[in-house]
Short mmCIF file of C-alpha atoms in Angstrom, two decimals:
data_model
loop_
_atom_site.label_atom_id
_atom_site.label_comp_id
_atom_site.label_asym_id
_atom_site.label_seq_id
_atom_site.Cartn_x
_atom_site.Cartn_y
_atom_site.Cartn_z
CA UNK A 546 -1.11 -18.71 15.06
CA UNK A 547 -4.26 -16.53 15.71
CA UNK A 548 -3.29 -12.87 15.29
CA UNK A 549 -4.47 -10.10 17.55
CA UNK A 550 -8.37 -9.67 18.43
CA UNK A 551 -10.20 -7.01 19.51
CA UNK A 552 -13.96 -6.60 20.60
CA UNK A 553 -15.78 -5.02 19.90
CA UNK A 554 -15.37 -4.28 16.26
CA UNK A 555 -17.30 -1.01 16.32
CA UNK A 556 -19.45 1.31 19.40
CA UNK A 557 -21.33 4.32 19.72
CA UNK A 558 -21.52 5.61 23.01
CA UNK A 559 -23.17 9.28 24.14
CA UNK A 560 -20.90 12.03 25.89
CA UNK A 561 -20.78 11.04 29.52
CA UNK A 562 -20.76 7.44 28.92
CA UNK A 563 -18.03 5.53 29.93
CA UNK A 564 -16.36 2.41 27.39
CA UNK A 565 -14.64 -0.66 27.81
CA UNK A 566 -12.08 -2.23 24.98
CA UNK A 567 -10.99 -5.34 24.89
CA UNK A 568 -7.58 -6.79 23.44
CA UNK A 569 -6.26 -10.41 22.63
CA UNK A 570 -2.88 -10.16 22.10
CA UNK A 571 -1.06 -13.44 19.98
CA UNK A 572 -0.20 -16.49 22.11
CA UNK A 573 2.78 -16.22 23.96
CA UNK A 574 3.00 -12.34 23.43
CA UNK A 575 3.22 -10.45 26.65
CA UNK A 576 3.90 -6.48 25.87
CA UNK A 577 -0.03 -4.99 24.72
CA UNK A 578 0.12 -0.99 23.37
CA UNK A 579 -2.53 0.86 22.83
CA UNK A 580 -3.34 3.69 20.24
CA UNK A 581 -5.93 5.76 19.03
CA UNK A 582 -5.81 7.04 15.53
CA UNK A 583 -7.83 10.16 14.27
CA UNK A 584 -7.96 12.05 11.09
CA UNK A 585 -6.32 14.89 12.29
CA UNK A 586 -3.67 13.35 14.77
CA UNK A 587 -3.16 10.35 13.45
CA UNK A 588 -1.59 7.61 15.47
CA UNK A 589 -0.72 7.79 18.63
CA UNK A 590 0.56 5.92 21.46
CA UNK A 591 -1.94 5.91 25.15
CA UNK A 592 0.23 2.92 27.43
CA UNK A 593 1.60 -0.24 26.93
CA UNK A 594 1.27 -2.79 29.70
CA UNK A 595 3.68 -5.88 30.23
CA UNK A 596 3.04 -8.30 32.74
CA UNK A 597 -0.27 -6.60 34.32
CA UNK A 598 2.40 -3.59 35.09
CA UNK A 599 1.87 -0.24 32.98
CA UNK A 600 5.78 0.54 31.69
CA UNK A 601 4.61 3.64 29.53
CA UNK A 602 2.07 5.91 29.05
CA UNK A 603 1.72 8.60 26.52
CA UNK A 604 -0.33 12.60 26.60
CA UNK A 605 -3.82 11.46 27.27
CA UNK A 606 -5.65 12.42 30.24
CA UNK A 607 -6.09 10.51 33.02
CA UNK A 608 -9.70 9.55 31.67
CA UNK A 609 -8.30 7.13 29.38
CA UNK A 610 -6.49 3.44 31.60
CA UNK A 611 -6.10 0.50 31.12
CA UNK A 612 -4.88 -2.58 32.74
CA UNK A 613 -3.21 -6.21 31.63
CA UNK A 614 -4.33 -9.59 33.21
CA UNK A 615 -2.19 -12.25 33.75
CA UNK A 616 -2.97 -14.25 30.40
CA UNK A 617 -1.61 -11.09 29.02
CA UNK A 618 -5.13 -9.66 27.56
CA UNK A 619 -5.60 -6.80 27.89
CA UNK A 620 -8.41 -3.65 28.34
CA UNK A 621 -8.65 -0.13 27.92
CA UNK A 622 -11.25 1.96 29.54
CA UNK A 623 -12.31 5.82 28.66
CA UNK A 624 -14.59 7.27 31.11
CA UNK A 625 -16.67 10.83 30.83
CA UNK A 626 -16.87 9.78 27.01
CA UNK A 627 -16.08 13.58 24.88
CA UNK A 628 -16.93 13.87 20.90
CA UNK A 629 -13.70 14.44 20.43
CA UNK A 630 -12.58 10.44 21.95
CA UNK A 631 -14.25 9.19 18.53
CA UNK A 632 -11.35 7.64 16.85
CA UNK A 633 -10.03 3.99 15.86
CA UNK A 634 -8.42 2.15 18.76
CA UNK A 635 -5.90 -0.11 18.16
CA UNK A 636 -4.04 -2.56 20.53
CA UNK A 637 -0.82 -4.30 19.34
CA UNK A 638 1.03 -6.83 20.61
CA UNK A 639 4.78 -7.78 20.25
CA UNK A 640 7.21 -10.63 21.84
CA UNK A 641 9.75 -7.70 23.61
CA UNK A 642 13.60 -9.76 23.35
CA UNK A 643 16.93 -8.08 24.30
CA UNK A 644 18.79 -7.72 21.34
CA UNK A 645 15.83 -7.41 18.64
CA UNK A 646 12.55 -8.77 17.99
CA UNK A 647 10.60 -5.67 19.09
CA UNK A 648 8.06 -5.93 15.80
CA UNK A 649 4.22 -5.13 16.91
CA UNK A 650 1.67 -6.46 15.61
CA UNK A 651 -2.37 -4.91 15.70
CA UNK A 652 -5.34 -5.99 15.50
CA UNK A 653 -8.00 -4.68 13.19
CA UNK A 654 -8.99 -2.31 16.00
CA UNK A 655 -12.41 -0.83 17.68
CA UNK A 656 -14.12 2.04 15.83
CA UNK A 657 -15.76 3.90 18.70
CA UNK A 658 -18.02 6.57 17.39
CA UNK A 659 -18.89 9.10 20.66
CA UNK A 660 -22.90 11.43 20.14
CA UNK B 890 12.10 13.06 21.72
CA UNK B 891 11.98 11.06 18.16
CA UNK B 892 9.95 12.07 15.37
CA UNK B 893 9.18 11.02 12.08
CA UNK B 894 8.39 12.42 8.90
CA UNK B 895 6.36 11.67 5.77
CA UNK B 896 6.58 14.30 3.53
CA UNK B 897 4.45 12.68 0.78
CA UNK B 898 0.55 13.09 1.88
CA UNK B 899 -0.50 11.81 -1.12
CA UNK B 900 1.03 9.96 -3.78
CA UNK B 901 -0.40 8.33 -7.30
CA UNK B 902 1.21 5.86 -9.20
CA UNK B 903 0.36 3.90 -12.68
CA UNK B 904 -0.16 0.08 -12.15
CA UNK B 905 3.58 -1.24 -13.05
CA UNK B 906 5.28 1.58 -12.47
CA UNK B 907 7.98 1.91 -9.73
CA UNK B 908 7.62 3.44 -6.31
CA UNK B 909 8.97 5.42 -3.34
CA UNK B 910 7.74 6.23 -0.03
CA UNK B 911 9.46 8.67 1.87
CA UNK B 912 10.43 8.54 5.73
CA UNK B 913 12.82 10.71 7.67
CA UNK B 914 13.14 10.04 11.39
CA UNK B 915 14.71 12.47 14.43
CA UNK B 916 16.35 10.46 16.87
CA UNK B 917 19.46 10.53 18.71
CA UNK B 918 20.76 6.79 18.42
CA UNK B 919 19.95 4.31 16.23
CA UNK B 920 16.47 3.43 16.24
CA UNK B 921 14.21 0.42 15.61
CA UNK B 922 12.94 1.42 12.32
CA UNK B 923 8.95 -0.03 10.98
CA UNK B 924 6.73 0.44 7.62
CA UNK B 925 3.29 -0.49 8.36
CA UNK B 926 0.18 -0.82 5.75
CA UNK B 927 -3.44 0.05 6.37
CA UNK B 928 -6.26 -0.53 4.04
CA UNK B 929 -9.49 1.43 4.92
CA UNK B 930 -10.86 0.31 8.04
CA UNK B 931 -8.29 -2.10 8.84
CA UNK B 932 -5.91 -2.79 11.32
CA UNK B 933 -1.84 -2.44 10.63
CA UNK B 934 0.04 -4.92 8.94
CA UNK B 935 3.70 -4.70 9.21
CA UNK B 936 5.57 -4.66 6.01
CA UNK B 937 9.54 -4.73 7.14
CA UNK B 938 11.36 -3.52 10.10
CA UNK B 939 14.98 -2.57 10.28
CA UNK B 940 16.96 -2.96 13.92
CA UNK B 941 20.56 -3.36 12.65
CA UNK B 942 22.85 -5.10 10.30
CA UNK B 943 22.01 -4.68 6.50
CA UNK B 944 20.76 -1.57 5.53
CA UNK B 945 18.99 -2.98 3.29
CA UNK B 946 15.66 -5.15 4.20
CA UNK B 947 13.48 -6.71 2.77
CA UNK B 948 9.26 -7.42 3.76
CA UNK B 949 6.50 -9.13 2.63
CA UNK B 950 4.64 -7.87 -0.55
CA UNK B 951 8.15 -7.28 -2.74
CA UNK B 952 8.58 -4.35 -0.95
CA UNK B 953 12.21 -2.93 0.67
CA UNK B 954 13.09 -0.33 2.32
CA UNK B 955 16.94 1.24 2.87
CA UNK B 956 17.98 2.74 6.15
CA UNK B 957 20.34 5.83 5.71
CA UNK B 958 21.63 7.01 9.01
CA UNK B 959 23.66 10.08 7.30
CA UNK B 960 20.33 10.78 5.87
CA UNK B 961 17.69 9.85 8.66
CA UNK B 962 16.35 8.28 6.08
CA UNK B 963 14.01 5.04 5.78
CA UNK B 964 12.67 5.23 2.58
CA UNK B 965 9.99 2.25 1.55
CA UNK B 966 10.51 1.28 -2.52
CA UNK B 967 8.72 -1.55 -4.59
CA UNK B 968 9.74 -2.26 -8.25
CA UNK B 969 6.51 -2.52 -9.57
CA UNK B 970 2.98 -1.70 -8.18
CA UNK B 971 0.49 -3.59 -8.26
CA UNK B 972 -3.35 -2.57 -7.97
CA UNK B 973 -3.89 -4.13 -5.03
CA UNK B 974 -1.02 -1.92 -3.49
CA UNK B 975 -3.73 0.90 -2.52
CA UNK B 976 -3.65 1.39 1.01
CA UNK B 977 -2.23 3.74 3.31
CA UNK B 978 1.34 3.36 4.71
CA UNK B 979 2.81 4.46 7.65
CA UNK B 980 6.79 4.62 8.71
CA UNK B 981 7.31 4.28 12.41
CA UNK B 982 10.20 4.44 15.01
CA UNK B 983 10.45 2.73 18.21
CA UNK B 984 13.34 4.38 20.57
CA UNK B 985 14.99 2.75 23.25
CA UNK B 986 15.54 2.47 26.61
CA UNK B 987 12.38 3.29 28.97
CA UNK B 988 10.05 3.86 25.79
CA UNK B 989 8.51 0.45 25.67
CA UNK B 990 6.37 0.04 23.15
CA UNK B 991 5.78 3.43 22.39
CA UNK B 992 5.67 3.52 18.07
CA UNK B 993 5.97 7.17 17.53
CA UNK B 994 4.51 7.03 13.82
CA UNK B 995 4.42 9.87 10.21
CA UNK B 996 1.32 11.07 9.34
CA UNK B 997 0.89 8.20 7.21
CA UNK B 998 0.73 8.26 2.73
CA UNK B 999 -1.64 7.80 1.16
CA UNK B 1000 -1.44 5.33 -2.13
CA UNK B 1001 -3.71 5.62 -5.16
CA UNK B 1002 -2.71 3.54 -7.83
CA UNK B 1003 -4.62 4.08 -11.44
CA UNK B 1004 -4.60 0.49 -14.10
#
């Protein structure tokens, strides 16, 4: 089974610009999370989307969305790019079952660099 | 909210030698426990997960890891490293009820193993 994509690979956008990441989650899969990993916060969870419908979201302004389609892939967009949104992005995807089976699994992630 | 801990930034090991990751998690139930592996500019690969049952699981790679809920505890061992171990590694929690897919994840360790 194909694991988790993600395009691109690697960006560099200017301040001001606005980005657009793209996630594949694993066939079948239907719960995409998205995270952003720096240096000096480390990982941490932006929304997770199941069905098309947003269930979560975690502290990031409202510059930072996403949405799901219905084959279950999946974007993320920042808008008003900052230096500070420079980070790894990483989208995981995981088969959500009552009673267990919660596991994610990421891809190798989008390294945006932001001038 | 949960939280989790890795106390161990940095930790060094001889090829061979035994090893122990530390992982201490706040959370008021039992939670859906994960150790995840990074090498350097890679995605996460998940190593062994822990929802309930044995206390004692085991992942890919020869690694285990033993949940201790008097402890908090989730600590990640392997008998014997192996070069190749060098990576990163990351203990993560995922809570229930309305958090979907929210990994709330320790600031990571870091592995260096010398030959």
């Amino acid at each position: 089974k194909a694991g988790v994509t993600q395009t691109p690979r690697y960006l560099i956008k200017t301040r001001g610009q606005q980005v657009t990441l793209s996630c594949s989650p694993i066939s079948g899969h239907r719960s995409v999370s998205w995270y952003q990993q720096t240096p000096g916060q480390g990982l941490q969870f932006l929304f997770e989307y199941f069905s098309e419908t947003q269930r979560n979201k975690g502290n990031f302004p409202g510059r930072f969305s996403g949405r799901q389609f219905s084959n279950s892939r999946s974007e993320m967009n920042v808008s008003t790019l900052e230096l500070g949104d420079s980070a790894l992005y990483l989208c995981a995807s995981s088969l959500p079952q009552k009673g267990g089976s919660y596991e994610q699994y990421f891809g190798p992630g989008t390294r945006l660099t932001v001038t | 909210a949960q939280s989790v801990t890795q106390p161990d930034i940095h930790i060094t090991v001889s090829e061979g030698a035994s090893l122990e990751l530390r992982c201490n998690y706040s959370y008021g139930a039992t939670p859906y426990l994960f150790w995840y592996v990074q090498s350097p500019g890679q995605g996460l690969q998940l190593l062994l997960k822990y929802f309930s049952g044995d206390t004692l699981v085991q992942g890919i790679k020869g690694f285990e890891a033993e949940f201790k809920r008097s402890q908090s505890s989730f600590n990640l061992r392997k008998p014997s490293v192996h070069w190749s171990d060098a990576a990163e590694y990351f203990c993560a929690v995922l809570a229930g009820g309305t958090s979907y897919g929210k990994l709330t994840f320790g600031q990571g360790t870091i592995l260096t193993v010398h030959p």
